[in-house]
Amino acid sequence: MTFSIAGRCLETGRIGFAVATSSVCVGARVGAVTDGCVVFSQARTDPRLHSFGLAAWHRTADAGQTLAAMRDAATAPHWRQLGVLPFKGTPLHHTGASCLPHCGGEIGENCLALGNFLGTAEVLPEMVRAFEAATGSLEERLQAGMKAGEAAGSEKEPLQSAALKVLGSDDLMDADLRVDFSTDPLSDLVKLWQDWAPKAAAYRLRATDPDAAPSSAEVERR
């Protein structure tokens, strides 16, 4: 099934999440981020629920109403695992009765970990611990949380896909990375991040000030 972590960085104002699962293309199905909020729909996924959550967030800026909007819109909510991480305030989550154990949510000071069909009960606490102990960028802290979850038991089936998304200023994604099919998706996600990180500022500049932006050849070192 799935484990994920959403996190916020109070120093930079950025917010985002990382996720991995034993099926393909998790980045197409789990998680969405907007200014001030991350929402999750996982377990038996219905990515349409993200839009209900984001609409409620934009209307109310209230985590409780955001979670309620997703839960109320869900078909068979007993199969759904839902989460909301607001930039300010307490994260909230819902785990339906039919979600496979180990399952549930763990709230940290600036993060929310969710998971189902996990290998051990320590996966979610270790994800939160690692995120809070890590240094570096929000992307690196989210990846630290995911790797700790994998080391603590991962999920009960081999992982196949992973994703990392972080929203920065000006409504631009600082990272929007997916590993859709791999025998080691979290390691491949780290490699993808290492390739993307030194290029991210140049691609942001293309959006905000294209006259000053470097060419593709310069960015890609061709």
PDB file of C-alpha atoms in Angstrom:
ATOM      1  CA  MET A   1       0.000   0.000   0.000  1.00  0.00           C
ATOM      2  CA  THR A   2       1.410   3.448   0.860  1.00  0.00           C
ATOM      3  CA  PHE A   3       3.387   5.598   3.271  1.00  0.00           C
ATOM      4  CA  SER A   4       3.822   9.357   2.986  1.00  0.00           C
ATOM      5  CA  ILE A   5       4.993  12.423   4.838  1.00  0.00           C
ATOM      6  CA  ALA A   6       3.939  16.039   4.453  1.00  0.00           C
ATOM      7  CA  GLY A   7       6.109  18.785   5.892  1.00  0.00           C
ATOM      8  CA  ARG A   8       6.310  22.540   6.275  1.00  0.00           C
ATOM      9  CA  CYS A   9       9.301  24.853   6.636  1.00  0.00           C
ATOM     10  CA  LEU A  10       8.482  27.843   8.800  1.00  0.00           C
ATOM     11  CA  GLU A  11      11.719  29.613   7.865  1.00  0.00           C
ATOM     12  CA  THR A  12      11.162  29.592   4.092  1.00  0.00           C
ATOM     13  CA  GLY A  13       7.373  29.398   3.920  1.00  0.00           C
ATOM     14  CA  ARG A  14       7.535  26.266   1.770  1.00  0.00           C
ATOM     15  CA  ILE A  15       5.309  23.197   2.071  1.00  0.00           C
ATOM     16  CA  GLY A  16       5.294  19.791   0.382  1.00  0.00           C
ATOM     17  CA  PHE A  17       5.250  16.023   0.657  1.00  0.00           C
ATOM     18  CA  ALA A  18       6.881  12.744  -0.316  1.00  0.00           C
ATOM     19  CA  VAL A  19       5.232   9.367  -0.843  1.00  0.00           C
ATOM     20  CA  ALA A  20       6.064   5.795  -1.834  1.00  0.00           C
ATOM     21  CA  THR A  21       4.021   2.676  -2.514  1.00  0.00           C
ATOM     22  CA  SER A  22       4.178  -0.890  -3.797  1.00  0.00           C
ATOM     23  CA  SER A  23       2.202  -0.095  -6.959  1.00  0.00           C
ATOM     24  CA  VAL A  24       3.226   1.995  -9.953  1.00  0.00           C
ATOM     25  CA  CYS A  25       2.794   5.738 -10.512  1.00  0.00           C
ATOM     26  CA  VAL A  26       2.003   6.836  -6.967  1.00  0.00           C
ATOM     27  CA  GLY A  27       2.759  10.439  -7.906  1.00  0.00           C
ATOM     28  CA  ALA A  28      -0.265  10.430 -10.205  1.00  0.00           C
ATOM     29  CA  ARG A  29      -2.639   9.309  -7.464  1.00  0.00           C
ATOM     30  CA  VAL A  30      -1.541  10.390  -3.974  1.00  0.00           C
ATOM     31  CA  GLY A  31      -1.161  13.922  -2.685  1.00  0.00           C
ATOM     32  CA  ALA A  32      -1.699  17.507  -3.785  1.00  0.00           C
ATOM     33  CA  VAL A  33      -0.250  20.776  -2.551  1.00  0.00           C
ATOM     34  CA  THR A  34      -1.448  24.358  -2.740  1.00  0.00           C
ATOM     35  CA  ASP A  35      -0.426  27.585  -1.036  1.00  0.00           C
ATOM     36  CA  GLY A  36      -0.608  26.811   2.675  1.00  0.00           C
ATOM     37  CA  CYS A  37      -1.838  23.215   2.563  1.00  0.00           C
ATOM     38  CA  VAL A  38      -1.055  19.603   1.602  1.00  0.00           C
ATOM     39  CA  VAL A  39      -3.853  17.060   1.191  1.00  0.00           C
ATOM     40  CA  PHE A  40      -3.563  13.277   0.919  1.00  0.00           C
ATOM     41  CA  SER A  41      -5.921  10.610  -0.393  1.00  0.00           C
ATOM     42  CA  GLN A  42      -4.376   7.144  -0.137  1.00  0.00           C
ATOM     43  CA  ALA A  43      -5.051   3.468   0.735  1.00  0.00           C
ATOM     44  CA  ARG A  44      -7.663   2.634  -1.933  1.00  0.00           C
ATOM     45  CA  THR A  45      -6.863   5.864  -3.705  1.00  0.00           C
ATOM     46  CA  ASP A  46      -9.290   8.314  -5.238  1.00  0.00           C
ATOM     47  CA  PRO A  47      -7.269  11.304  -6.506  1.00  0.00           C
ATOM     48  CA  ARG A  48     -10.505  13.180  -7.199  1.00  0.00           C
ATOM     49  CA  LEU A  49     -10.804  13.756  -3.449  1.00  0.00           C
ATOM     50  CA  HIS A  50      -7.840  16.117  -3.568  1.00  0.00           C
ATOM     51  CA  SER A  51      -9.881  18.666  -5.496  1.00  0.00           C
ATOM     52  CA  PHE A  52     -12.609  18.645  -2.838  1.00  0.00           C
ATOM     53  CA  GLY A  53      -9.989  19.241  -0.163  1.00  0.00           C
ATOM     54  CA  LEU A  54      -8.215  22.013  -2.020  1.00  0.00           C
ATOM     55  CA  ALA A  55     -11.507  23.756  -2.813  1.00  0.00           C
ATOM     56  CA  ALA A  56     -12.495  23.641   0.854  1.00  0.00           C
ATOM     57  CA  TRP A  57      -9.079  24.948   1.871  1.00  0.00           C
ATOM     58  CA  HIS A  58      -9.271  27.894  -0.536  1.00  0.00           C
ATOM     59  CA  ARG A  59     -12.781  28.642   0.720  1.00  0.00           C
ATOM     60  CA  THR A  60     -12.146  28.320   4.464  1.00  0.00           C
ATOM     61  CA  ALA A  61      -8.386  28.027   5.217  1.00  0.00           C
ATOM     62  CA  ASP A  62      -9.498  25.517   7.861  1.00  0.00           C
ATOM     63  CA  ALA A  63      -7.920  22.054   8.157  1.00  0.00           C
ATOM     64  CA  GLY A  64     -10.993  20.524   9.783  1.00  0.00           C
ATOM     65  CA  GLN A  65     -13.328  21.648   7.028  1.00  0.00           C
ATOM     66  CA  THR A  66     -10.784  20.544   4.427  1.00  0.00           C
ATOM     67  CA  LEU A  67     -10.637  17.015   5.841  1.00  0.00           C
ATOM     68  CA  ALA A  68     -14.412  16.893   6.223  1.00  0.00           C
ATOM     69  CA  ALA A  69     -14.911  17.909   2.593  1.00  0.00           C
ATOM     70  CA  MET A  70     -12.762  15.013   1.379  1.00  0.00           C
ATOM     71  CA  ARG A  71     -14.360  12.513   3.738  1.00  0.00           C
ATOM     72  CA  ASP A  72     -17.887  13.641   2.814  1.00  0.00           C
ATOM     73  CA  ALA A  73     -17.081  13.346  -0.905  1.00  0.00           C
ATOM     74  CA  ALA A  74     -15.552   9.882  -0.573  1.00  0.00           C
ATOM     75  CA  THR A  75     -17.264   6.760  -1.795  1.00  0.00           C
ATOM     76  CA  ALA A  76     -16.794   4.082   0.881  1.00  0.00           C
ATOM     77  CA  PRO A  77     -14.724   6.252   3.254  1.00  0.00           C
ATOM     78  CA  HIS A  78     -13.902   3.131   5.276  1.00  0.00           C
ATOM     79  CA  TRP A  79     -11.374   2.320   2.494  1.00  0.00           C
ATOM     80  CA  ARG A  80      -9.820   5.786   2.429  1.00  0.00           C
ATOM     81  CA  GLN A  81      -6.879   7.296   4.239  1.00  0.00           C
ATOM     82  CA  LEU A  82      -6.964  11.082   4.195  1.00  0.00           C
ATOM     83  CA  GLY A  83      -4.697  13.778   5.562  1.00  0.00           C
ATOM     84  CA  VAL A  84      -4.351  17.544   5.774  1.00  0.00           C
ATOM     85  CA  LEU A  85      -1.202  19.463   6.691  1.00  0.00           C
ATOM     86  CA  PRO A  86      -1.883  23.208   6.961  1.00  0.00           C
ATOM     87  CA  PHE A  87       1.039  25.614   6.991  1.00  0.00           C
ATOM     88  CA  LYS A  88      -0.224  26.921  10.310  1.00  0.00           C
ATOM     89  CA  GLY A  89      -2.036  24.818  12.855  1.00  0.00           C
ATOM     90  CA  THR A  90      -2.439  21.135  13.692  1.00  0.00           C
ATOM     91  CA  PRO A  91      -2.415  18.463  10.966  1.00  0.00           C
ATOM     92  CA  LEU A  92      -5.441  16.179  10.766  1.00  0.00           C
ATOM     93  CA  HIS A  93      -6.008  12.706   9.348  1.00  0.00           C
ATOM     94  CA  HIS A  94      -8.587   9.958   8.823  1.00  0.00           C
ATOM     95  CA  THR A  95      -7.924   6.238   8.466  1.00  0.00           C
ATOM     96  CA  GLY A  96     -10.936   4.131   7.482  1.00  0.00           C
ATOM     97  CA  ALA A  97     -11.725   0.886   9.268  1.00  0.00           C
ATOM     98  CA  SER A  98     -10.955  -1.228   6.182  1.00  0.00           C
ATOM     99  CA  CYS A  99      -7.397   0.120   5.744  1.00  0.00           C
ATOM    100  CA  LEU A 100      -4.885  -2.669   6.246  1.00  0.00           C
ATOM    101  CA  PRO A 101      -2.662  -2.720   9.375  1.00  0.00           C
ATOM    102  CA  HIS A 102      -0.304  -1.465  10.415  1.00  0.00           C
ATOM    103  CA  CYS A 103      -2.029   1.801   9.512  1.00  0.00           C
ATOM    104  CA  GLY A 104      -2.743   5.270  10.818  1.00  0.00           C
ATOM    105  CA  GLY A 105      -1.187   8.695  11.155  1.00  0.00           C
ATOM    106  CA  GLU A 106       1.553  10.323  13.216  1.00  0.00           C
ATOM    107  CA  ILE A 107       1.655  14.069  13.825  1.00  0.00           C
ATOM    108  CA  GLY A 108       4.938  15.893  14.370  1.00  0.00           C
ATOM    109  CA  GLU A 109       5.701  19.493  15.151  1.00  0.00           C
ATOM    110  CA  ASN A 110       5.831  20.433  11.456  1.00  0.00           C
ATOM    111  CA  CYS A 111       4.870  17.236   9.677  1.00  0.00           C
ATOM    112  CA  LEU A 112       2.254  14.535   9.189  1.00  0.00           C
ATOM    113  CA  ALA A 113       3.080  10.906   8.354  1.00  0.00           C
ATOM    114  CA  LEU A 114       0.420   8.515   7.042  1.00  0.00           C
ATOM    115  CA  GLY A 115       0.618   4.851   6.137  1.00  0.00           C
ATOM    116  CA  ASN A 116      -1.229   1.601   5.666  1.00  0.00           C
ATOM    117  CA  PHE A 117      -0.224  -2.065   5.204  1.00  0.00           C
ATOM    118  CA  LEU A 118       3.069  -1.173   6.870  1.00  0.00           C
ATOM    119  CA  GLY A 119       5.735  -3.670   7.849  1.00  0.00           C
ATOM    120  CA  THR A 120       5.898  -2.539  11.496  1.00  0.00           C
ATOM    121  CA  ALA A 121       4.227  -0.125  13.891  1.00  0.00           C
ATOM    122  CA  GLU A 122       7.468   1.886  14.036  1.00  0.00           C
ATOM    123  CA  VAL A 123       7.358   3.155  10.451  1.00  0.00           C
ATOM    124  CA  LEU A 124       5.351   6.327  11.085  1.00  0.00           C
ATOM    125  CA  PRO A 125       7.053   7.376  14.369  1.00  0.00           C
ATOM    126  CA  GLU A 126      10.454   6.892  12.741  1.00  0.00           C
ATOM    127  CA  MET A 127       9.428   9.007   9.755  1.00  0.00           C
ATOM    128  CA  VAL A 128       8.421  11.876  12.033  1.00  0.00           C
ATOM    129  CA  ARG A 129      11.554  11.498  14.150  1.00  0.00           C
ATOM    130  CA  ALA A 130      13.829  11.561  11.097  1.00  0.00           C
ATOM    131  CA  PHE A 131      12.074  14.539   9.520  1.00  0.00           C
ATOM    132  CA  GLU A 132      12.335  16.566  12.706  1.00  0.00           C
ATOM    133  CA  ALA A 133      15.986  15.606  13.252  1.00  0.00           C
ATOM    134  CA  ALA A 134      17.116  16.243   9.668  1.00  0.00           C
ATOM    135  CA  THR A 135      18.776  19.414   8.441  1.00  0.00           C
ATOM    136  CA  GLY A 136      18.951  20.920   4.968  1.00  0.00           C
ATOM    137  CA  SER A 137      16.178  21.803   2.568  1.00  0.00           C
ATOM    138  CA  LEU A 138      12.570  20.737   2.990  1.00  0.00           C
ATOM    139  CA  GLU A 139      13.083  18.296   0.111  1.00  0.00           C
ATOM    140  CA  GLU A 140      15.998  16.684   1.924  1.00  0.00           C
ATOM    141  CA  ARG A 141      14.090  16.481   5.202  1.00  0.00           C
ATOM    142  CA  LEU A 142      11.125  14.823   3.496  1.00  0.00           C
ATOM    143  CA  GLN A 143      13.435  12.293   1.876  1.00  0.00           C
ATOM    144  CA  ALA A 144      15.054  11.621   5.265  1.00  0.00           C
ATOM    145  CA  GLY A 145      11.619  10.843   6.649  1.00  0.00           C
ATOM    146  CA  MET A 146      10.848   8.452   3.811  1.00  0.00           C
ATOM    147  CA  LYS A 147      14.160   6.611   4.063  1.00  0.00           C
ATOM    148  CA  ALA A 148      13.657   6.220   7.820  1.00  0.00           C
ATOM    149  CA  GLY A 149      10.206   4.776   7.206  1.00  0.00           C
ATOM    150  CA  GLU A 150      11.648   2.323   4.729  1.00  0.00           C
ATOM    151  CA  ALA A 151      14.360   1.274   7.185  1.00  0.00           C
ATOM    152  CA  ALA A 152      11.819   0.841  10.000  1.00  0.00           C
ATOM    153  CA  GLY A 153       9.734  -1.667   8.035  1.00  0.00           C
ATOM    154  CA  SER A 154       8.498   0.027   4.865  1.00  0.00           C
ATOM    155  CA  GLU A 155       5.307  -1.634   3.689  1.00  0.00           C
ATOM    156  CA  LYS A 156       4.581  -5.316   3.378  1.00  0.00           C
ATOM    157  CA  GLU A 157       5.048  -5.476  -0.414  1.00  0.00           C
ATOM    158  CA  PRO A 158       8.156  -4.280  -2.317  1.00  0.00           C
ATOM    159  CA  LEU A 159       8.069  -0.601  -3.247  1.00  0.00           C
ATOM    160  CA  GLN A 160       7.648   0.305  -6.913  1.00  0.00           C
ATOM    161  CA  SER A 161       7.124   4.069  -7.089  1.00  0.00           C
ATOM    162  CA  ALA A 162       7.766   7.310  -5.222  1.00  0.00           C
ATOM    163  CA  ALA A 163       7.209  11.050  -5.597  1.00  0.00           C
ATOM    164  CA  LEU A 164       8.379  14.342  -4.075  1.00  0.00           C
ATOM    165  CA  LYS A 165       6.564  17.676  -4.405  1.00  0.00           C
ATOM    166  CA  VAL A 166       7.441  20.988  -2.754  1.00  0.00           C
ATOM    167  CA  LEU A 167       5.671  24.288  -3.429  1.00  0.00           C
ATOM    168  CA  GLY A 168       7.758  27.435  -3.196  1.00  0.00           C
ATOM    169  CA  SER A 169       6.985  31.117  -3.655  1.00  0.00           C
ATOM    170  CA  ASP A 170       5.052  32.638  -6.559  1.00  0.00           C
ATOM    171  CA  ASP A 171       2.909  29.482  -6.785  1.00  0.00           C
ATOM    172  CA  LEU A 172       5.812  27.615  -8.423  1.00  0.00           C
ATOM    173  CA  MET A 173       6.856  24.069  -7.622  1.00  0.00           C
ATOM    174  CA  ASP A 174      10.441  23.940  -6.396  1.00  0.00           C
ATOM    175  CA  ALA A 175      10.366  20.165  -6.813  1.00  0.00           C
ATOM    176  CA  ASP A 176       7.874  17.978  -8.657  1.00  0.00           C
ATOM    177  CA  LEU A 177       9.625  14.645  -9.095  1.00  0.00           C
ATOM    178  CA  ARG A 178       8.267  11.166  -9.810  1.00  0.00           C
ATOM    179  CA  VAL A 179       9.730   7.686 -10.033  1.00  0.00           C
ATOM    180  CA  ASP A 180       6.883   5.757 -11.615  1.00  0.00           C
ATOM    181  CA  PHE A 181       8.380   2.254 -11.766  1.00  0.00           C
ATOM    182  CA  SER A 182      11.516   1.004 -10.048  1.00  0.00           C
ATOM    183  CA  THR A 183      12.831  -1.815  -7.891  1.00  0.00           C
ATOM    184  CA  ASP A 184      14.323   0.833  -5.543  1.00  0.00           C
ATOM    185  CA  PRO A 185      12.187   3.944  -5.997  1.00  0.00           C
ATOM    186  CA  LEU A 186      13.334   5.894  -2.937  1.00  0.00           C
ATOM    187  CA  SER A 187      16.990   5.582  -3.928  1.00  0.00           C
ATOM    188  CA  ASP A 188      16.101   6.560  -7.481  1.00  0.00           C
ATOM    189  CA  LEU A 189      14.152   9.534  -6.126  1.00  0.00           C
ATOM    190  CA  VAL A 190      17.283  10.680  -4.279  1.00  0.00           C
ATOM    191  CA  LYS A 191      19.275  10.446  -7.529  1.00  0.00           C
ATOM    192  CA  LEU A 192      16.600  12.398  -9.384  1.00  0.00           C
ATOM    193  CA  TRP A 193      16.631  15.074  -6.670  1.00  0.00           C
ATOM    194  CA  GLN A 194      20.411  15.323  -6.807  1.00  0.00           C
ATOM    195  CA  ASP A 195      20.194  15.964 -10.543  1.00  0.00           C
ATOM    196  CA  TRP A 196      17.333  18.453 -10.218  1.00  0.00           C
ATOM    197  CA  ALA A 197      18.470  20.463  -7.182  1.00  0.00           C
ATOM    198  CA  PRO A 198      21.276  22.487  -8.861  1.00  0.00           C
ATOM    199  CA  LYS A 199      18.980  23.246 -11.822  1.00  0.00           C
ATOM    200  CA  ALA A 200      15.853  24.266  -9.923  1.00  0.00           C
ATOM    201  CA  ALA A 201      16.742  27.953  -9.528  1.00  0.00           C
ATOM    202  CA  ALA A 202      17.394  28.349 -13.259  1.00  0.00           C
ATOM    203  CA  TYR A 203      14.041  26.857 -14.180  1.00  0.00           C
ATOM    204  CA  ARG A 204      12.323  29.081 -11.607  1.00  0.00           C
ATOM    205  CA  LEU A 205      14.037  32.081 -13.237  1.00  0.00           C
ATOM    206  CA  ARG A 206      12.612  31.033 -16.602  1.00  0.00           C
ATOM    207  CA  ALA A 207       9.151  31.584 -15.139  1.00  0.00           C
ATOM    208  CA  THR A 208       9.805  34.797 -13.189  1.00  0.00           C
ATOM    209  CA  ASP A 209      12.384  36.574 -15.379  1.00  0.00           C
ATOM    210  CA  PRO A 210      12.900  34.781 -18.704  1.00  0.00           C
ATOM    211  CA  ASP A 211      15.167  37.525 -20.079  1.00  0.00           C
ATOM    212  CA  ALA A 212      17.683  36.761 -17.351  1.00  0.00           C
ATOM    213  CA  ALA A 213      17.358  32.982 -17.516  1.00  0.00           C
ATOM    214  CA  PRO A 214      20.212  30.808 -18.829  1.00  0.00           C
ATOM    215  CA  SER A 215      19.795  28.635 -21.892  1.00  0.00           C
ATOM    216  CA  SER A 216      18.825  24.991 -21.638  1.00  0.00           C
ATOM    217  CA  ALA A 217      22.325  24.021 -22.715  1.00  0.00           C
ATOM    218  CA  GLU A 218      23.811  25.961 -19.805  1.00  0.00           C
ATOM    219  CA  VAL A 219      21.356  24.544 -17.290  1.00  0.00           C
ATOM    220  CA  GLU A 220      21.794  20.974 -18.477  1.00  0.00           C
ATOM    221  CA  ARG A 221      25.552  21.449 -18.912  1.00  0.00           C
ATOM    222  CA  ARG A 222      25.442  20.353 -22.542  1.00  0.00           C
TER     223      ARG A 222
END
